[in-house]
PDB file of C-alpha atoms and ligand atoms in Angstrom:
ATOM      1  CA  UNK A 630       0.000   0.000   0.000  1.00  0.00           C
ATOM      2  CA  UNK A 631       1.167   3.314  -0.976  1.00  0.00           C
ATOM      3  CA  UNK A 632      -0.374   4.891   1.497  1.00  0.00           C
ATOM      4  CA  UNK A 633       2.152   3.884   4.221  1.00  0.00           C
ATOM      5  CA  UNK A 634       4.995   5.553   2.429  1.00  0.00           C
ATOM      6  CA  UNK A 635       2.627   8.515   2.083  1.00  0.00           C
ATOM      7  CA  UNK A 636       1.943   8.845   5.792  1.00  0.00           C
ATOM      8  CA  UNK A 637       6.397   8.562   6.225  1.00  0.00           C
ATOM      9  CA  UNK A 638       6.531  10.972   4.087  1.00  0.00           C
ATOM     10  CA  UNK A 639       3.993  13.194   5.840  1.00  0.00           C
ATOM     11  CA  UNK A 640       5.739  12.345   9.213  1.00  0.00           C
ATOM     12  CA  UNK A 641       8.921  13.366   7.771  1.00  0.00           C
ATOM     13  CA  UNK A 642       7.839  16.318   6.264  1.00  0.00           C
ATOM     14  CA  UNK A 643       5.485  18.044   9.043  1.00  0.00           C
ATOM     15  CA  UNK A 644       6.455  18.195  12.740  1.00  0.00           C
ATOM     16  CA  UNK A 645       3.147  19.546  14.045  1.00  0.00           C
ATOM     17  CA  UNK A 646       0.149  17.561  15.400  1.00  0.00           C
ATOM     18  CA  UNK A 647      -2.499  19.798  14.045  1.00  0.00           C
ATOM     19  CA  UNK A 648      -1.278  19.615  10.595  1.00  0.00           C
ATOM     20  CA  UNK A 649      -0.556  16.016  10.694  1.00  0.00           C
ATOM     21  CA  UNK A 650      -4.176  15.389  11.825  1.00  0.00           C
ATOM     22  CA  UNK A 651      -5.732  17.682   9.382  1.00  0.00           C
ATOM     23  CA  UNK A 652      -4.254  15.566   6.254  1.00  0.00           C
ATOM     24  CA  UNK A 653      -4.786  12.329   7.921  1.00  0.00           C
ATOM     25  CA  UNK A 654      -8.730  13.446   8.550  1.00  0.00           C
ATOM     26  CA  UNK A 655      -8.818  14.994   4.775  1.00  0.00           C
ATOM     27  CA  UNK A 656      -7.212  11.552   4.045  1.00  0.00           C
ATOM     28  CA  UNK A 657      -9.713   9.567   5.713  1.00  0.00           C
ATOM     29  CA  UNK A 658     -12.729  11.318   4.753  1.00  0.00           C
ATOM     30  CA  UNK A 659     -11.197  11.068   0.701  1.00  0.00           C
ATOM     31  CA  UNK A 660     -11.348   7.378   1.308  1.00  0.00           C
ATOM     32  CA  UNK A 661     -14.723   7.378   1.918  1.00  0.00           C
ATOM     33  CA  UNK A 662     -15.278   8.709  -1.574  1.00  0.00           C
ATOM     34  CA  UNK A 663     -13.279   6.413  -3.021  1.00  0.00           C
ATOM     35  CA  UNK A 664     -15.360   3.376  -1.365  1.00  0.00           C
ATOM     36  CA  UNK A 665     -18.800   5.293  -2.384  1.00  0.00           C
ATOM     37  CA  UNK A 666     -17.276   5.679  -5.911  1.00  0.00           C
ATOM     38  CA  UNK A 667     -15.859   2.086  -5.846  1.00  0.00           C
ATOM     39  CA  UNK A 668     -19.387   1.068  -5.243  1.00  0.00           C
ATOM     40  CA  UNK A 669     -20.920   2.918  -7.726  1.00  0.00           C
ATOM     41  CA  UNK A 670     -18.768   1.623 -10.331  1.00  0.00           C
ATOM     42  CA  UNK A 671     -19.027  -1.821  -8.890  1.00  0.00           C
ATOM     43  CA  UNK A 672     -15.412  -2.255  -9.378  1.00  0.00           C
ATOM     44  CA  UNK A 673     -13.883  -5.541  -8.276  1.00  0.00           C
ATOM     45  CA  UNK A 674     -12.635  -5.451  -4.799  1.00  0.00           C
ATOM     46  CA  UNK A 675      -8.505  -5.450  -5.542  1.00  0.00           C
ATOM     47  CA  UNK A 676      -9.070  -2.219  -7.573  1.00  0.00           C
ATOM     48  CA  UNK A 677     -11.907  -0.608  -5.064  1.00  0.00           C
ATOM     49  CA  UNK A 678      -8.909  -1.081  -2.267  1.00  0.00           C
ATOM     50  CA  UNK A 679      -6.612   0.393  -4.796  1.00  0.00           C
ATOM     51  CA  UNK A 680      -8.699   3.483  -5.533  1.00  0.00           C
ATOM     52  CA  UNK A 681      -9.304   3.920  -1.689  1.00  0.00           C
ATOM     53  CA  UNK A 682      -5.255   3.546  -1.560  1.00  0.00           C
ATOM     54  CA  UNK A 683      -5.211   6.322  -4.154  1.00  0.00           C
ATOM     55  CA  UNK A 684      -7.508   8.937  -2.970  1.00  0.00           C
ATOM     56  CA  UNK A 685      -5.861   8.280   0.452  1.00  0.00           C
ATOM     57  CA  UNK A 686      -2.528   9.417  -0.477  1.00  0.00           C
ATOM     58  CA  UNK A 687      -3.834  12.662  -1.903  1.00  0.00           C
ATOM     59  CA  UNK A 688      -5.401  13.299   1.562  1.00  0.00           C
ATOM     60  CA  UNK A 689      -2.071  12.388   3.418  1.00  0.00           C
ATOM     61  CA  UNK A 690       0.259  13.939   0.901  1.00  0.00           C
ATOM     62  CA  UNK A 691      -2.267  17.671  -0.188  1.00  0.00           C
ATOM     63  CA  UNK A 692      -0.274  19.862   2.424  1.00  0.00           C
ATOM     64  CA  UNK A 693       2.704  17.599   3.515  1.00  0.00           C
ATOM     65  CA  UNK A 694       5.048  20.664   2.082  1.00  0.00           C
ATOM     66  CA  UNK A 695       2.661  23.121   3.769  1.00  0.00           C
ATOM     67  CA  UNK A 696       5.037  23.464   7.170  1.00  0.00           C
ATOM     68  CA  UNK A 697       8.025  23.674   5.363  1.00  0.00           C
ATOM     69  CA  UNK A 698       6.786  25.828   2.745  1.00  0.00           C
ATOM     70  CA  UNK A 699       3.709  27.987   3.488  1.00  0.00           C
ATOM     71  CA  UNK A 700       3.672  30.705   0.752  1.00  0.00           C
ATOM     72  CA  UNK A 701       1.099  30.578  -1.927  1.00  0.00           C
ATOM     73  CA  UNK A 702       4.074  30.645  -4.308  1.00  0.00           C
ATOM     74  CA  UNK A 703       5.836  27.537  -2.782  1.00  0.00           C
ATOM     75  CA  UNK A 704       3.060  25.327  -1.347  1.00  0.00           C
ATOM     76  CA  UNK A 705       2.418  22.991  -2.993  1.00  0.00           C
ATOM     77  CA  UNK A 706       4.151  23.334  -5.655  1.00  0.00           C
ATOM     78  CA  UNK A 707       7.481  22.306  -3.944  1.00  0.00           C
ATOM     79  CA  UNK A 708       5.564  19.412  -2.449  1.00  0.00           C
ATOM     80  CA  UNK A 709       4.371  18.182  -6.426  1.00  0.00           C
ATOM     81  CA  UNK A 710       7.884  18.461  -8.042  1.00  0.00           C
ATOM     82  CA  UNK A 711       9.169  16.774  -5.194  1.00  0.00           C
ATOM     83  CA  UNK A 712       6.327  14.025  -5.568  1.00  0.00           C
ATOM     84  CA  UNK A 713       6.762  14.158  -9.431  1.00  0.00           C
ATOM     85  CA  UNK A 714      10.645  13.399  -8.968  1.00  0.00           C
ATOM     86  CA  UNK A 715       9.855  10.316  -6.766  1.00  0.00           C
ATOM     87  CA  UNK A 716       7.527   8.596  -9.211  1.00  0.00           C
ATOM     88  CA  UNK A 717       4.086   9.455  -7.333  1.00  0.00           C
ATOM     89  CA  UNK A 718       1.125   9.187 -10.023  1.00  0.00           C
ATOM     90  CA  UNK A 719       0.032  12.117 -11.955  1.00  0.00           C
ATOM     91  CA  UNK A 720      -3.784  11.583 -10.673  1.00  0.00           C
ATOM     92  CA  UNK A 721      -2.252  12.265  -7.216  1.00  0.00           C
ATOM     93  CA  UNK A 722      -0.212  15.429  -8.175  1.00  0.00           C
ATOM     94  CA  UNK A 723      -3.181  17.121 -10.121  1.00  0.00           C
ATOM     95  CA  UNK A 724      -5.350  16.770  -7.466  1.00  0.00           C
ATOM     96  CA  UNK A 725      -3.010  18.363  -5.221  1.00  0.00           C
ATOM     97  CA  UNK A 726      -2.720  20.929  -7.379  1.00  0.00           C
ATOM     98  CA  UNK A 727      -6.398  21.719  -8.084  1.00  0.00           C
ATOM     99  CA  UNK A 728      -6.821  21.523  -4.243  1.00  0.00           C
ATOM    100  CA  UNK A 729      -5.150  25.048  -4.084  1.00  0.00           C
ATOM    101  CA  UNK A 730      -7.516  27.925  -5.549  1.00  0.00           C
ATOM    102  CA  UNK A 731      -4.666  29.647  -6.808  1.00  0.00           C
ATOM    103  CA  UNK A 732      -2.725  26.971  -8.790  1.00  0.00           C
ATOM    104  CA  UNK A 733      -4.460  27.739 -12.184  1.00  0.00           C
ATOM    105  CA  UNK A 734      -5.138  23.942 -11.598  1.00  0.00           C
ATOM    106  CA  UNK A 735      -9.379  23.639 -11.781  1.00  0.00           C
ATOM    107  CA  UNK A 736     -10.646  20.704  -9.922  1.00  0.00           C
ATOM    108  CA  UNK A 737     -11.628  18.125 -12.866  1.00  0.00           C
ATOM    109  CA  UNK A 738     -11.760  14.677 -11.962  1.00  0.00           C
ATOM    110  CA  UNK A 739     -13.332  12.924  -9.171  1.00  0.00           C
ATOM    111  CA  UNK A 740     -10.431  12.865  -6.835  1.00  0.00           C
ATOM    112  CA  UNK A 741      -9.463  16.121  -7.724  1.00  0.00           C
ATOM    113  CA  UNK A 742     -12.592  17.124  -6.610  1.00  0.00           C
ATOM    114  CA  UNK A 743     -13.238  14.808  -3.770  1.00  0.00           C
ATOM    115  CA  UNK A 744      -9.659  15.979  -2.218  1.00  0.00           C
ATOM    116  CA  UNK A 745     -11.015  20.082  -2.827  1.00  0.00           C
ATOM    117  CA  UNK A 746     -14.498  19.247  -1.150  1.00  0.00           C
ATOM    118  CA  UNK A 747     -13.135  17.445   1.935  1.00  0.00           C
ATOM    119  CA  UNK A 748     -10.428  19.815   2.503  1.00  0.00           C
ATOM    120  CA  UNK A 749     -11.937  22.701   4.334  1.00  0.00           C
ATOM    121  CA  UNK A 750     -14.931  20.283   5.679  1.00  0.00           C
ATOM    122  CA  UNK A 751     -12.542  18.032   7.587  1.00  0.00           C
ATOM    123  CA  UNK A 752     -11.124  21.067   9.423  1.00  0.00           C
ATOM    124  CA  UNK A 753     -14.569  22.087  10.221  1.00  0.00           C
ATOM    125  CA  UNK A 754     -15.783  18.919  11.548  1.00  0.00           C
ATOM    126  CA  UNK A 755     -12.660  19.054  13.965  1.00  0.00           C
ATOM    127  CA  UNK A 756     -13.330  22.088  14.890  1.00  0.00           C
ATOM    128  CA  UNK A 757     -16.943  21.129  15.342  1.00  0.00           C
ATOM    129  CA  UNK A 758     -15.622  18.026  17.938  1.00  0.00           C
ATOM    130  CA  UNK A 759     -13.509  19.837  19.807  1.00  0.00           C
ATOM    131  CA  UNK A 760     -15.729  22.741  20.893  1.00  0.00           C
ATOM    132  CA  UNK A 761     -17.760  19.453  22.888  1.00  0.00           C
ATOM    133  CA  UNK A 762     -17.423  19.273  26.421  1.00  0.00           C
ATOM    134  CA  UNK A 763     -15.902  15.538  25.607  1.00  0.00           C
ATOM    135  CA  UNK A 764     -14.188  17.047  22.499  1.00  0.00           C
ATOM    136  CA  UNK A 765     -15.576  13.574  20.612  1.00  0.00           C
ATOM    137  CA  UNK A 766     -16.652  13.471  17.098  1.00  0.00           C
ATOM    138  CA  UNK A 767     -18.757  10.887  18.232  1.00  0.00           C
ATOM    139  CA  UNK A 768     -20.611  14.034  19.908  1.00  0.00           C
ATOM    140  CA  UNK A 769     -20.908  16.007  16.175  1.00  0.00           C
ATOM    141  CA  UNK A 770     -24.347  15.723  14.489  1.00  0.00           C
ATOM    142  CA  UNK A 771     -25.063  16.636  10.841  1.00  0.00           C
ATOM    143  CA  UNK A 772     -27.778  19.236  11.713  1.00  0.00           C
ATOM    144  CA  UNK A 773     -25.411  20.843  14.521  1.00  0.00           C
ATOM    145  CA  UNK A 774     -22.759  21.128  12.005  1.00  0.00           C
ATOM    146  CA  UNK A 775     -25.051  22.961   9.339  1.00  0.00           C
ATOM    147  CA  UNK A 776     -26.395  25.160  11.462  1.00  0.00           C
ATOM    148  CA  UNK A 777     -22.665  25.976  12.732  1.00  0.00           C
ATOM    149  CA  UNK A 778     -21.989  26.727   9.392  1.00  0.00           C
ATOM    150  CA  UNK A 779     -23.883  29.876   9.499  1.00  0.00           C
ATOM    151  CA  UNK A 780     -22.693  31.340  12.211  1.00  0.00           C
ATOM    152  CA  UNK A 781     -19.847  33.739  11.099  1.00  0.00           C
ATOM    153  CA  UNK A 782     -17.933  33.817  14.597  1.00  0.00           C
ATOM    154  CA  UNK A 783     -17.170  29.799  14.593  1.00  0.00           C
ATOM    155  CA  UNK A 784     -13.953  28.581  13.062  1.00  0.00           C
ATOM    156  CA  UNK A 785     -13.410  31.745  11.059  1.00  0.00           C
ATOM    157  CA  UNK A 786     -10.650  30.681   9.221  1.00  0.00           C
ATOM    158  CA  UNK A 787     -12.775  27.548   7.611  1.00  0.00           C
ATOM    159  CA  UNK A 788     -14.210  29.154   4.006  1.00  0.00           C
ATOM    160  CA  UNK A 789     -17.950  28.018   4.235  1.00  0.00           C
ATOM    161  CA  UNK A 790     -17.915  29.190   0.179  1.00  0.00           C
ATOM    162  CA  UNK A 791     -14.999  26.211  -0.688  1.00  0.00           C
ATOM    163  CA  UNK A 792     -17.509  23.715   1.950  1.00  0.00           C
ATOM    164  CA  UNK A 793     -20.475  24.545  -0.066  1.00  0.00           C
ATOM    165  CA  UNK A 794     -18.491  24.652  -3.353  1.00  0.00           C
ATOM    166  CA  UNK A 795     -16.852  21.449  -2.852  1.00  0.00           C
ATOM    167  CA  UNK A 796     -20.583  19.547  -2.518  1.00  0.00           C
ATOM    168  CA  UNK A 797     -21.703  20.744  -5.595  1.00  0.00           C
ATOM    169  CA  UNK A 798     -18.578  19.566  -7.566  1.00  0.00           C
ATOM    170  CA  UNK A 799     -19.296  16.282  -6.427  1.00  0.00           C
ATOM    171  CA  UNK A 800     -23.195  16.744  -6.627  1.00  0.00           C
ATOM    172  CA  UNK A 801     -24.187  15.980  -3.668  1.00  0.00           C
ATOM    173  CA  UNK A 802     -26.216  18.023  -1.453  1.00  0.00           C
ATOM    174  CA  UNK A 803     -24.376  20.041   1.615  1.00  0.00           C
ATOM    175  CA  UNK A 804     -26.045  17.935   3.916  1.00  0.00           C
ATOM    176  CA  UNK A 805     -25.004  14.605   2.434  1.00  0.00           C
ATOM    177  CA  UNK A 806     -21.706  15.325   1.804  1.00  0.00           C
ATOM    178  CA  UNK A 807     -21.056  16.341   5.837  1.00  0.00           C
ATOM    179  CA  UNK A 808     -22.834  13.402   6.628  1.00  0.00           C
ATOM    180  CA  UNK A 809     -20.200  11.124   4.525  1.00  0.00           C
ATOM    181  CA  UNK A 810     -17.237  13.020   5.786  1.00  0.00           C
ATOM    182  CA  UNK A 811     -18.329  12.895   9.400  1.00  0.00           C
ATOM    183  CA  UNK A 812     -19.135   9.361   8.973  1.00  0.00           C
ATOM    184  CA  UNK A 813     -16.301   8.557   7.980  1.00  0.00           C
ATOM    185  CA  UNK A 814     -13.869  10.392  10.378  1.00  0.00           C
ATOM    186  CA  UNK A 815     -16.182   9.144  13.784  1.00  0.00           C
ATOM    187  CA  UNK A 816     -15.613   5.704  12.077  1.00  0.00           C
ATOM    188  CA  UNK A 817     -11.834   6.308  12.635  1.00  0.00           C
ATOM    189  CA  UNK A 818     -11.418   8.335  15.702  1.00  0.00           C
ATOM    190  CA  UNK A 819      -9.174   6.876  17.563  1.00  0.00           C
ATOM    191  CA  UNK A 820      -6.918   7.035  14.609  1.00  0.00           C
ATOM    192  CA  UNK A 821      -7.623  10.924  14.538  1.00  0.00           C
ATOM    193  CA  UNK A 822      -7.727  10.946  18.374  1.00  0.00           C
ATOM    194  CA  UNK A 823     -11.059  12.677  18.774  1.00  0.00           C
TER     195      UNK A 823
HETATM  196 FE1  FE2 B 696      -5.693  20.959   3.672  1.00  0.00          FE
END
């Protein structure tokens, strides 16, 4: 699985928890996608796991350069040529790409747009769990998260407009597609430790 060298390669990369967390959540809510598209396209099981592999690595790998390199003109574009040098797929780099507004990269296939619309959500859903007096995503509900969403003064820094933008490139409505993601990531807590 490439996934394991993509979560080394995070590790290696990024020293702080938060960050670390934030790709492994995007990560894990990507792979949700990837089993919902699987499913939908009724592939075999060997290529469902390696589509799930797939979109899991561009969750893990979308901002491993992100510590190192912050600026809009470095991140994360150091982080694809390095990728591109060490043989990682182009599905993978493009999607990383497209995940940044500014890249000139647009969002076109589904992972590129699965790994744009679970990008800002994930951070929201943490954000979302740890405001709980037992800061457990177990705690999160769909409805509570929606209505969150409205209110200007909660996790400022998240960009409802990318949330919102993100459901409609995959079609889905808002509600759905926090559903999936939150799903997903209170399937796999203790990995996220929340
Ligand atoms: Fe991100």
């Amino acid at each position: 699985m490439r996934r394991e060298q993509a979560l080394q390669l995070l590790e290696e990369w990024t020293a702080g928890e938060s960050l670390r967390k934030h790709c492994l959540s995007v990560s894990i809510c990507c792979e949700a996608y990837a089993r919902l598209e699987a499913a939908r396209l009724q592939l075999p099981q060997h290529a469902a796991d390696e589509l799930a592999d797939t979109y899991a690595c561009a969750g893990l790998l979308h901002d491993f350069d992100y510590e190192k390199h912050p600026t809009p003109d470095q991140h994360p574009f150091v982080g694809v040529a390095y990728l591109r040098e060490h043989g990682w797929p182009d599905e993978i780099l493009h999607a990383i790409l497209a995940h940044a507004d500014y890249s000139g990269v647009e969002p076109a296939t589904h992972l590129d747009r699965t790994l744009f619309a679970c990008d800002e959500l994930a951070g929201f859903l943490t954000a979302a769990a740890l405001v709980k007096p037992t800061k457990a995503i177990a705690e999160v509900e769909v409805k509570g998260v929606i209505k969150k969403m409205k209110e200007k003064g909660f996790a400022r820094a998240v960009k409802r407009e990318d949330i919102a933008r993100g459901a409609e490139l995959l079609g889905v409505p808002l509600d759905q597609h926090v559903g999936v993601c939150l799903t997903a990531m209170q399937e796999r807590a203790g990995e996220l430790r929340l």
